[in-house]
CSV table of C-alpha atoms in Angstrom, one decimal:
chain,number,residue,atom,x,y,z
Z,69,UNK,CA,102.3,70.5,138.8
Z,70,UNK,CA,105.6,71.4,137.1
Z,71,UNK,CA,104.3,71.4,133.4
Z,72,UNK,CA,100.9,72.8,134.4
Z,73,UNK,CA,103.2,75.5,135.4
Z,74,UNK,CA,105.8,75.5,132.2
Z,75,UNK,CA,102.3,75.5,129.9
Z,76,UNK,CA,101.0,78.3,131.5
Z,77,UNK,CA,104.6,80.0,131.3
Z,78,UNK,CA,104.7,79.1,127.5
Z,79,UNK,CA,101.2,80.1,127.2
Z,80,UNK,CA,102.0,83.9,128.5
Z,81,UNK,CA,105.1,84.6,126.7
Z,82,UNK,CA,103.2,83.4,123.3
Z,83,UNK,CA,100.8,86.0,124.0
Z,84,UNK,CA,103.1,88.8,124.3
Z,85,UNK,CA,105.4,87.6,121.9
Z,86,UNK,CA,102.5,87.0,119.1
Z,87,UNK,CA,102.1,90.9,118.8
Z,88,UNK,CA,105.8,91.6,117.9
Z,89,UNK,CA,105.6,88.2,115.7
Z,90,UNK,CA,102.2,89.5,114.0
Z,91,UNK,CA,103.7,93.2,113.4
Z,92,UNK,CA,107.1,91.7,111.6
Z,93,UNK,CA,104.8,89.6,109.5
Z,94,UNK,CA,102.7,92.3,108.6
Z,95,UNK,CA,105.7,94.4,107.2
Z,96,UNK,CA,107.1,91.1,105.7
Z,97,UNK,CA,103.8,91.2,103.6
Z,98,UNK,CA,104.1,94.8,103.6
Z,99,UNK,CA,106.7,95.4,102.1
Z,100,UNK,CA,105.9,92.5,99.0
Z,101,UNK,CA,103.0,94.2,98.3
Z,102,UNK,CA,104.6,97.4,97.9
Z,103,UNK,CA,107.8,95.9,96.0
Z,104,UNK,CA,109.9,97.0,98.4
Z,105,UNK,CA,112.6,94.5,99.6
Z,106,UNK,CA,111.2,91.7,102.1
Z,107,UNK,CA,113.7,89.3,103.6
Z,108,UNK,CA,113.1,86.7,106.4
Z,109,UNK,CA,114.6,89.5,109.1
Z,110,UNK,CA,111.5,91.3,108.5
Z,111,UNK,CA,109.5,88.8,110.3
Z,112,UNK,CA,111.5,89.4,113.7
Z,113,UNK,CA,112.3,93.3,112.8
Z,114,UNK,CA,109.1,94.2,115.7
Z,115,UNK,CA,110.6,92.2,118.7
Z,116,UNK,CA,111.8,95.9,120.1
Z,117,UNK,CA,107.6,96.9,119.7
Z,118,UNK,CA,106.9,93.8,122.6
Z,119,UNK,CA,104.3,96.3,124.2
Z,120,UNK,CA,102.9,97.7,121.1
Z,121,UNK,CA,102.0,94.7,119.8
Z,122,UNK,CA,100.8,92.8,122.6
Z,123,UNK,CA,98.7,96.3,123.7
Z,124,UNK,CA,97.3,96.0,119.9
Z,125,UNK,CA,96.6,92.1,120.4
Z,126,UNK,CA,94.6,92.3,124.1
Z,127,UNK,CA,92.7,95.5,122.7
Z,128,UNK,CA,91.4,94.0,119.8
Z,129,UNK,CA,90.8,90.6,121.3
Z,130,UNK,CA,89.6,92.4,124.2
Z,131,UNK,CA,86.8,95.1,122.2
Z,132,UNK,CA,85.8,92.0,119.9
Z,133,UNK,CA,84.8,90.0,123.2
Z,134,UNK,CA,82.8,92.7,124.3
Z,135,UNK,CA,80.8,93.4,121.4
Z,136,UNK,CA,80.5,89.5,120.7
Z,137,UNK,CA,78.6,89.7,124.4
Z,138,UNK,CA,75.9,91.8,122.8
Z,139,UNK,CA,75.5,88.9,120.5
Z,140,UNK,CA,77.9,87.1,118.2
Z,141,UNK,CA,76.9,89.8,115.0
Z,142,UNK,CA,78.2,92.8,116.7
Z,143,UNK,CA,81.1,91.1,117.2
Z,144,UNK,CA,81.9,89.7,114.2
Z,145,UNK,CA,81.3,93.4,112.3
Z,146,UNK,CA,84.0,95.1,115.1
Z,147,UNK,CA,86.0,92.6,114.3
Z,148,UNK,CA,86.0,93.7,110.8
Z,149,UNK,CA,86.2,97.2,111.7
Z,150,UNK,CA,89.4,96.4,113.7
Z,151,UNK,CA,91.0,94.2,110.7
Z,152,UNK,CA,93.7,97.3,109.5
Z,153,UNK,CA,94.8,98.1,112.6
Z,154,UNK,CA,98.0,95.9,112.5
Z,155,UNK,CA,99.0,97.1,109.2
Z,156,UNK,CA,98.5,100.6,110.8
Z,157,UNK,CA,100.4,100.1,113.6
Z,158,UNK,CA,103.2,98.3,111.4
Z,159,UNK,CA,103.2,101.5,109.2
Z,160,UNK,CA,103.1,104.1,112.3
Z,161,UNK,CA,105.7,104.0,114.6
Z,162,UNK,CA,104.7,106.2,116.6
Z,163,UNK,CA,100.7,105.5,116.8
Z,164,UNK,CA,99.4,104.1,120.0
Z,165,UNK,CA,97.4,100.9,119.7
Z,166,UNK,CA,93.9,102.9,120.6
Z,167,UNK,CA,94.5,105.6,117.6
Z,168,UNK,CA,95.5,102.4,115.3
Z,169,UNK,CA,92.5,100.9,116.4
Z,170,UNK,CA,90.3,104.3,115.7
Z,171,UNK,CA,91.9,105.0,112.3
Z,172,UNK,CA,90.8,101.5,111.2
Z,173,UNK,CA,87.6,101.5,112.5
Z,174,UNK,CA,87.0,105.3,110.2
Z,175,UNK,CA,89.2,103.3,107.2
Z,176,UNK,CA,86.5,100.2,107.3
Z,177,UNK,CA,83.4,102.5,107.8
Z,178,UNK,CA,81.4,101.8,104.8
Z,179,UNK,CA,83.2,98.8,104.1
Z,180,UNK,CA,82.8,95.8,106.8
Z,181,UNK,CA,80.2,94.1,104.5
Z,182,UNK,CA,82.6,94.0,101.2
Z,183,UNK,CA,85.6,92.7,104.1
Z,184,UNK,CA,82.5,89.9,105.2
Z,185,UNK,CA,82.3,89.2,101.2
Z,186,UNK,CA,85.7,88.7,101.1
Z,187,UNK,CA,86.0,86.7,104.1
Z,188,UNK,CA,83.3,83.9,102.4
Z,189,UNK,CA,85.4,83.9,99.3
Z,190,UNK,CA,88.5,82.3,100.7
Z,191,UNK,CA,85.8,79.2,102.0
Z,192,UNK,CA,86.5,77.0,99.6
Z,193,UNK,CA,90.2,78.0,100.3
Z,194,UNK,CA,90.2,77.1,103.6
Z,195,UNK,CA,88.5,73.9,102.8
Z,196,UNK,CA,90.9,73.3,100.3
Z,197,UNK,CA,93.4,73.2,103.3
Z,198,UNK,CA,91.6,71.1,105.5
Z,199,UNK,CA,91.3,68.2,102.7
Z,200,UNK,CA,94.9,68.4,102.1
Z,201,UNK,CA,95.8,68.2,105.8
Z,202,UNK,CA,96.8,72.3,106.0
Z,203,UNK,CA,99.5,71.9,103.1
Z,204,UNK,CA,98.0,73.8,101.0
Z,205,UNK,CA,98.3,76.4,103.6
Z,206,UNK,CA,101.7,77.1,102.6
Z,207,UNK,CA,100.0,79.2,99.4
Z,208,UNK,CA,96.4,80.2,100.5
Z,209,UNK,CA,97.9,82.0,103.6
Z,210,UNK,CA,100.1,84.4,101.7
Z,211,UNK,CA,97.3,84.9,99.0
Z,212,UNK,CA,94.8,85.6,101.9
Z,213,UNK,CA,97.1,87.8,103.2
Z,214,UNK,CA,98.3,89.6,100.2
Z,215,UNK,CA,94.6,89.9,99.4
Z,216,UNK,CA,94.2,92.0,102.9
Z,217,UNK,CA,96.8,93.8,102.6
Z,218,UNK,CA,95.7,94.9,99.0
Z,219,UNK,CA,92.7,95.9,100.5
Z,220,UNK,CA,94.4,98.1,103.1
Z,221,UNK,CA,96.4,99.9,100.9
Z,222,UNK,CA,93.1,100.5,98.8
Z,223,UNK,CA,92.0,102.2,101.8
Z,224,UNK,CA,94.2,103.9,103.2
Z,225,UNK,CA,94.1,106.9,101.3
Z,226,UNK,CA,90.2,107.1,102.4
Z,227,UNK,CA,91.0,108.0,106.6
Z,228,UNK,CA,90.4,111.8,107.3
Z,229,UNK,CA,91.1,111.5,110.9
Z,230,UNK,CA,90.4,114.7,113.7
Z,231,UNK,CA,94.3,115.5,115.3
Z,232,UNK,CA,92.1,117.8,117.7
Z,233,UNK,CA,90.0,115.5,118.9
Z,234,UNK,CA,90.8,111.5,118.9
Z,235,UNK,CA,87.8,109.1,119.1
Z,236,UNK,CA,88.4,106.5,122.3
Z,237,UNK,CA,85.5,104.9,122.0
Z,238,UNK,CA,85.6,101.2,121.5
């Protein structure tokens, strides 16, 4: 009964720790992309943003499994609306997860079929990985995610987003 209760410990402080993990990595990749320096401290430079990232993680995870309750489609396309959100968060400071998630939902509109597109292209990646046992992981995970974060950047300059009156909807 012990290590039912240490897993289920573990298990919780994973979860809230993913979200600070997930930001850090995001400016680690960030800040490659936009050849700015990236060092190894990047990737635990969020710890202090606990709440914002776990808030960011359980919304996501949380809109995605609604939608996917409609049927799996709906969820897969919010899922891709929702896909910039951590890099918006990462950039913003001061955002709160919901207006992260709004501003990626209006930076994806017109765009979750191209982000689909994208997604099949890196299959033969990820089979690549499976055949070689998840080493080749070590290169087709940075290239996925410098791919997406390309992407991001390409889009970012396309939000117009209402200050007067934010969108909550999920």
């Amino acid at each position: 009964n012990i290590i039912s209760t240490r897993g289920r410990a573990s298990y919780l402080i994973t979860i809230v720790i993913s979200g600070a993990a997930k930001l850090g990595y995001a400016i680690f990749n960030l800040n490659l992309i936009d050849n700015k320096k990236a060092s190894v401290s990047d990737l635990f430079s969020q710890f202090h943003r606990l709440g914002d990232g776990f808030c960011m993680n359980f919304l996501v995870g949380l809109f995605t499994f609604l939608w996917s309750l409609l049927f799996v489609i709906p969820g897969i396309v919010k899922s891709y609306a929702y896909s910039m959100s951590m890099y918006i968060l990462a950039e913003n400071k001061g955002k709160g997860a919901l207006e992260c998630i709004n501003e990626s939902k209006a930076m994806t509109e017109g765009h979750k079929m191209d982000l689909f597109v994208l997604g099949l292209s890196f299959i033969g990646w990820a089979l690549l990985c499976v055949v070689t046992f998840g080493i080749a992981s070590i290169w087709v995970i940075p290239y996925m995610q410098a791919t997406y974060i390309n992407v991001y950047n390409s889009l970012k300059p396309a939000v117009v987003v209402n200050e007067e009156q934010p969108v909550v909807e999920a």
